[in-house]
PDB file of C-alpha atoms in Angstrom:
ATOM      1  CA  GLN A   1     238.085  22.738  94.273  1.00  0.00           C
ATOM      2  CA  VAL A   2     236.348  22.207  97.394  1.00  0.00           C
ATOM      3  CA  GLN A   3     237.232  18.895  99.637  1.00  0.00           C
ATOM      4  CA  LEU A   4     235.089  17.221 101.440  1.00  0.00           C
ATOM      5  CA  VAL A   5     234.175  14.936 104.472  1.00  0.00           C
ATOM      6  CA  GLU A   6     231.633  12.862 105.680  1.00  0.00           C
ATOM      7  CA  SER A   7     231.477  11.293 109.539  1.00  0.00           C
ATOM      8  CA  GLY A   8     228.017  10.076 111.657  1.00  0.00           C
ATOM      9  CA  GLY A   9     227.290   6.287 109.823  1.00  0.00           C
ATOM     10  CA  GLY A  10     227.424   3.643 111.535  1.00  0.00           C
ATOM     11  CA  LEU A  11     225.802   0.300 113.038  1.00  0.00           C
ATOM     12  CA  VAL A  12     221.574   1.458 113.897  1.00  0.00           C
ATOM     13  CA  GLN A  13     217.956  -1.103 114.340  1.00  0.00           C
ATOM     14  CA  PRO A  14     215.430  -0.282 112.484  1.00  0.00           C
ATOM     15  CA  GLY A  15     213.761   2.582 113.587  1.00  0.00           C
ATOM     16  CA  GLY A  16     216.698   4.292 115.104  1.00  0.00           C
ATOM     17  CA  SER A  17     218.262   7.634 114.191  1.00  0.00           C
ATOM     18  CA  LEU A  18     221.457   8.986 112.526  1.00  0.00           C
ATOM     19  CA  ARG A  19     223.013  12.881 111.679  1.00  0.00           C
ATOM     20  CA  LEU A  20     225.416  12.310 109.623  1.00  0.00           C
ATOM     21  CA  SER A  21     228.093  15.589 108.990  1.00  0.00           C
ATOM     22  CA  CYS A  22     230.156  17.195 105.146  1.00  0.00           C
ATOM     23  CA  ALA A  23     232.243  19.656 106.664  1.00  0.00           C
ATOM     24  CA  ALA A  24     233.369  21.707 103.451  1.00  0.00           C
ATOM     25  CA  SER A  25     237.007  22.795 103.227  1.00  0.00           C
ATOM     26  CA  LYS A  26     235.537  26.133 101.728  1.00  0.00           C
ATOM     27  CA  SER A  27     232.718  27.539  99.684  1.00  0.00           C
ATOM     28  CA  ILE A  28     232.929  28.291  96.069  1.00  0.00           C
ATOM     29  CA  SER A  29     231.805  31.130  93.700  1.00  0.00           C
ATOM     30  CA  GLY A  30     228.185  29.209  91.898  1.00  0.00           C
ATOM     31  CA  LEU A  31     228.587  26.142  93.814  1.00  0.00           C
ATOM     32  CA  ASP A  32     225.892  27.385  96.096  1.00  0.00           C
ATOM     33  CA  ALA A  33     224.012  23.179  96.898  1.00  0.00           C
ATOM     34  CA  MET A  34     224.894  20.887  99.019  1.00  0.00           C
ATOM     35  CA  ALA A  35     223.451  17.024  98.851  1.00  0.00           C
ATOM     36  CA  TRP A  36     223.611  14.046 100.258  1.00  0.00           C
ATOM     37  CA  TYR A  37     223.463  10.526  97.640  1.00  0.00           C
ATOM     38  CA  ARG A  38     223.856   7.205  99.127  1.00  0.00           C
ATOM     39  CA  GLN A  39     224.943   3.801  96.575  1.00  0.00           C
ATOM     40  CA  THR A  40     225.513   0.221  97.587  1.00  0.00           C
ATOM     41  CA  PRO A  41     227.443  -2.302  95.537  1.00  0.00           C
ATOM     42  CA  GLY A  42     226.663  -2.569  91.755  1.00  0.00           C
ATOM     43  CA  LYS A  43     223.776   1.003  92.164  1.00  0.00           C
ATOM     44  CA  GLN A  44     223.612   3.784  90.669  1.00  0.00           C
ATOM     45  CA  ARG A  45     224.752   7.047  92.638  1.00  0.00           C
ATOM     46  CA  GLU A  46     221.326   8.088  93.846  1.00  0.00           C
ATOM     47  CA  LEU A  47     220.339  11.484  95.056  1.00  0.00           C
ATOM     48  CA  VAL A  48     218.917  11.899  98.812  1.00  0.00           C
ATOM     49  CA  ALA A  49     218.941  15.389  99.729  1.00  0.00           C
ATOM     50  CA  ALA A  50     219.424  18.813  98.500  1.00  0.00           C
ATOM     51  CA  LEU A  51     219.517  21.838  99.777  1.00  0.00           C
ATOM     52  CA  SER A  52     219.595  24.903  97.689  1.00  0.00           C
ATOM     53  CA  ARG A  53     221.144  28.271  98.724  1.00  0.00           C
ATOM     54  CA  GLY A  54     217.835  29.911  99.220  1.00  0.00           C
ATOM     55  CA  GLY A  55     216.709  26.953 101.842  1.00  0.00           C
ATOM     56  CA  ASN A  56     214.694  24.596  99.113  1.00  0.00           C
ATOM     57  CA  THR A  57     215.479  20.980  99.643  1.00  0.00           C
ATOM     58  CA  ASP A  58     214.265  18.558  98.064  1.00  0.00           C
ATOM     59  CA  TYR A  59     214.132  14.888  98.603  1.00  0.00           C
ATOM     60  CA  THR A  60     213.903  11.619  97.141  1.00  0.00           C
ATOM     61  CA  ASP A  61     210.681  10.043  97.687  1.00  0.00           C
ATOM     62  CA  SER A  62     211.656   7.438  99.797  1.00  0.00           C
ATOM     63  CA  VAL A  63     212.831   9.998 102.378  1.00  0.00           C
ATOM     64  CA  LYS A  64     210.328  12.125 102.625  1.00  0.00           C
ATOM     65  CA  GLY A  65     208.955  12.629 105.864  1.00  0.00           C
ATOM     66  CA  ARG A  66     212.273  10.512 107.876  1.00  0.00           C
ATOM     67  CA  PHE A  67     215.206  12.406 106.387  1.00  0.00           C
ATOM     68  CA  THR A  68     216.203  16.561 106.585  1.00  0.00           C
ATOM     69  CA  ILE A  69     219.130  17.828 105.200  1.00  0.00           C
ATOM     70  CA  SER A  70     220.281  21.690 107.022  1.00  0.00           C
ATOM     71  CA  ARG A  71     223.460  23.492 106.945  1.00  0.00           C
ATOM     72  CA  ASP A  72     225.095  25.366 109.283  1.00  0.00           C
ATOM     73  CA  THR A  73     227.158  28.067 106.597  1.00  0.00           C
ATOM     74  CA  ALA A  74     229.139  29.806 109.001  1.00  0.00           C
ATOM     75  CA  LYS A  75     230.461  26.303 109.324  1.00  0.00           C
ATOM     76  CA  ASN A  76     230.733  25.361 105.955  1.00  0.00           C
ATOM     77  CA  THR A  77     229.077  21.899 106.607  1.00  0.00           C
ATOM     78  CA  ALA A  78     225.804  20.705 106.144  1.00  0.00           C
ATOM     79  CA  TYR A  79     224.203  17.786 107.510  1.00  0.00           C
ATOM     80  CA  LEU A  80     221.319  15.097 107.023  1.00  0.00           C
ATOM     81  CA  GLN A  81     219.249  14.214 110.093  1.00  0.00           C
ATOM     82  CA  MET A  82     217.928  10.661 109.187  1.00  0.00           C
ATOM     83  CA  ASN A  83     215.070   9.339 111.442  1.00  0.00           C
ATOM     84  CA  SER A  84     213.352   5.670 111.658  1.00  0.00           C
ATOM     85  CA  LEU A  85     215.830   3.728 109.397  1.00  0.00           C
ATOM     86  CA  LYS A  86     215.256   1.017 107.494  1.00  0.00           C
ATOM     87  CA  PRO A  87     217.010  -2.060 105.660  1.00  0.00           C
ATOM     88  CA  GLU A  88     216.656  -0.643 102.493  1.00  0.00           C
ATOM     89  CA  ASP A  89     218.418   3.021 103.529  1.00  0.00           C
ATOM     90  CA  THR A  90     221.676   0.874 104.450  1.00  0.00           C
ATOM     91  CA  ALA A  91     224.236   2.297 102.225  1.00  0.00           C
ATOM     92  CA  VAL A  92     227.631   5.250 102.345  1.00  0.00           C
ATOM     93  CA  HIS A  93     226.361   8.089 102.289  1.00  0.00           C
ATOM     94  CA  TYR A  94     228.355  11.032 100.250  1.00  0.00           C
ATOM     95  CA  CYS A  95     227.434  15.030 100.364  1.00  0.00           C
ATOM     96  CA  ASN A  96     228.453  16.800  97.383  1.00  0.00           C
ATOM     97  CA  VAL A  97     228.039  20.254  95.893  1.00  0.00           C
ATOM     98  CA  GLY A  98     227.012  21.236  92.800  1.00  0.00           C
ATOM     99  CA  TRP A  99     223.946  24.194  91.923  1.00  0.00           C
ATOM    100  CA  TYR A 100     219.864  24.226  91.081  1.00  0.00           C
ATOM    101  CA  PHE A 101     219.069  24.221  86.910  1.00  0.00           C
ATOM    102  CA  GLY A 102     216.272  24.410  85.654  1.00  0.00           C
ATOM    103  CA  GLY A 103     214.989  23.228  88.969  1.00  0.00           C
ATOM    104  CA  THR A 104     217.282  20.540  89.285  1.00  0.00           C
ATOM    105  CA  TYR A 105     219.987  19.513  91.394  1.00  0.00           C
ATOM    106  CA  ARG A 106     223.504  19.056  89.555  1.00  0.00           C
ATOM    107  CA  SER A 107     226.591  17.704  90.846  1.00  0.00           C
ATOM    108  CA  THR A 108     229.288  17.990  90.632  1.00  0.00           C
ATOM    109  CA  SER A 109     233.010  15.994  90.791  1.00  0.00           C
ATOM    110  CA  SER A 110     233.025  17.405  94.479  1.00  0.00           C
ATOM    111  CA  TRP A 111     232.299  14.056  96.787  1.00  0.00           C
ATOM    112  CA  GLY A 112     233.393  13.442  99.970  1.00  0.00           C
ATOM    113  CA  GLN A 113     235.186   9.300 101.234  1.00  0.00           C
ATOM    114  CA  GLY A 114     231.945   8.568 102.293  1.00  0.00           C
ATOM    115  CA  THR A 115     230.226   7.335 105.661  1.00  0.00           C
ATOM    116  CA  GLN A 116     228.556   4.056 106.483  1.00  0.00           C
ATOM    117  CA  VAL A 117     225.237   3.546 107.209  1.00  0.00           C
ATOM    118  CA  THR A 118     223.874  -0.131 108.267  1.00  0.00           C
ATOM    119  CA  VAL A 119     220.188  -0.011 109.022  1.00  0.00           C
ATOM    120  CA  SER A 120     220.347  -4.362 110.904  1.00  0.00           C
ATOM    121  CA  SER A 121     218.443  -5.404 113.620  1.00  0.00           C
TER     122      SER A 121
END
């Protein structure tokens, strides 16, 4: 199972920016997509952004135009650039590896420890 380590979270004021990083220990055949999720206490983990093998991206409506998912294949690292942050973005953010099936990102049990993003004035 691939090991994932998230970093880059922190405290930022509304309107600010953060860039999250996800370092993967290795690539797994068949798990050719990556994604970012977020979760707050008592809520289901929510898909924020996903990136397919072919470079296509999907974003939840609430972050479209503000967040950008990308990857550096050579470094086995994924990124989430978060701009124009809002208090509602406050959550623990997790990286995931998976695949696309039926046009939808499918997660696996490969999760990192998460990194906290707090947006507050």
